[in-house]
Amino acid sequence: MKCLNLSQQNSATCLLGNIATSLETENTIMDITPPTVIVGNTKMYGFNEAVNLPISLEVVGTLHIILMVEM
């Protein structure tokens, strides 16, 4: 994975791009949206399930990636 020395937003995009590429080889379809900043209490609709995936990166800190699953 080549996601070093990037800003926090670009690191998240790079990381998810690599995950999507890996999943594609297993015939899984994944859409990636541009990073979204959510502040405060927010409700999102239109998906079946969501998973919070916190990832700690030494250079930029912790990224909270929310994977929303549509079935």
Coordinates of C-alpha atoms in Angstrom, one line a residue:
M1 CA 0.0 0.0 0.0
K2 CA 1.5 3.3 -1.0
C3 CA -0.4 5.9 1.2
L4 CA 2.6 7.5 3.0
N5 CA 3.2 11.2 3.5
L6 CA -0.3 12.2 2.5
S7 CA -2.8 14.5 4.3
Q8 CA -5.4 12.9 6.5
Q9 CA -8.1 13.2 3.8
N10 CA -5.9 11.8 1.1
S11 CA -4.7 9.0 3.3
A12 CA -8.3 7.9 3.9
T13 CA -9.0 8.0 0.2
C14 CA -5.9 6.1 -0.6
L15 CA -6.6 3.5 2.0
L16 CA -10.2 2.9 0.9
G17 CA -9.0 2.8 -2.7
N18 CA -6.7 -0.1 -1.8
I19 CA -9.5 -1.9 0.1
A20 CA -11.9 -1.5 -2.8
T21 CA -9.2 -2.9 -5.2
S22 CA -8.7 -5.9 -2.9
L23 CA -12.4 -6.6 -2.6
E24 CA -12.9 -6.3 -6.4
T25 CA -10.7 -9.4 -6.9
E26 CA -13.3 -11.2 -4.7
N27 CA -16.2 -10.1 -7.0
T28 CA -17.4 -7.6 -4.4
I29 CA -18.7 -4.2 -5.7
M30 CA -17.8 -1.2 -3.7
D31 CA -18.5 2.5 -4.3
I32 CA -16.3 5.1 -2.7
T33 CA -17.6 8.6 -2.1
P34 CA -15.5 11.6 -1.4
P35 CA -14.6 12.0 2.2
T36 CA -17.3 13.6 4.3
V37 CA -16.8 15.6 7.5
I38 CA -19.5 14.9 10.1
V39 CA -19.6 17.2 13.1
G40 CA -21.9 16.8 16.1
N41 CA -24.9 14.5 16.2
T42 CA -25.9 13.4 12.7
K43 CA -28.3 10.8 11.4
M44 CA -27.8 9.2 8.0
Y45 CA -30.3 7.2 6.1
G46 CA -30.5 4.9 3.1
F47 CA -28.3 2.0 4.1
N48 CA -28.9 -1.3 6.0
E49 CA -25.9 -1.3 8.3
A50 CA -22.8 0.8 9.2
V51 CA -19.5 -0.1 10.8
N52 CA -17.1 2.4 12.4
L53 CA -13.5 1.5 11.5
P54 CA -11.0 3.6 13.5
I55 CA -7.6 3.5 12.0
S56 CA -4.6 5.0 13.7
L57 CA -1.9 6.4 11.4
E58 CA 1.3 7.6 13.0
V59 CA 1.7 10.7 10.8
V60 CA -1.8 12.0 10.7
G61 CA -3.6 10.6 13.8
T62 CA -6.8 8.5 14.0
L63 CA -9.2 8.3 11.0
H64 CA -12.7 7.2 11.7
I65 CA -13.9 5.4 8.5
I66 CA -17.6 4.6 8.4
L67 CA -18.5 1.8 6.1
M68 CA -22.2 1.8 5.1
V69 CA -23.6 -1.4 3.7
E70 CA -26.5 -1.6 1.2
M71 CA -28.0 -5.0 0.6

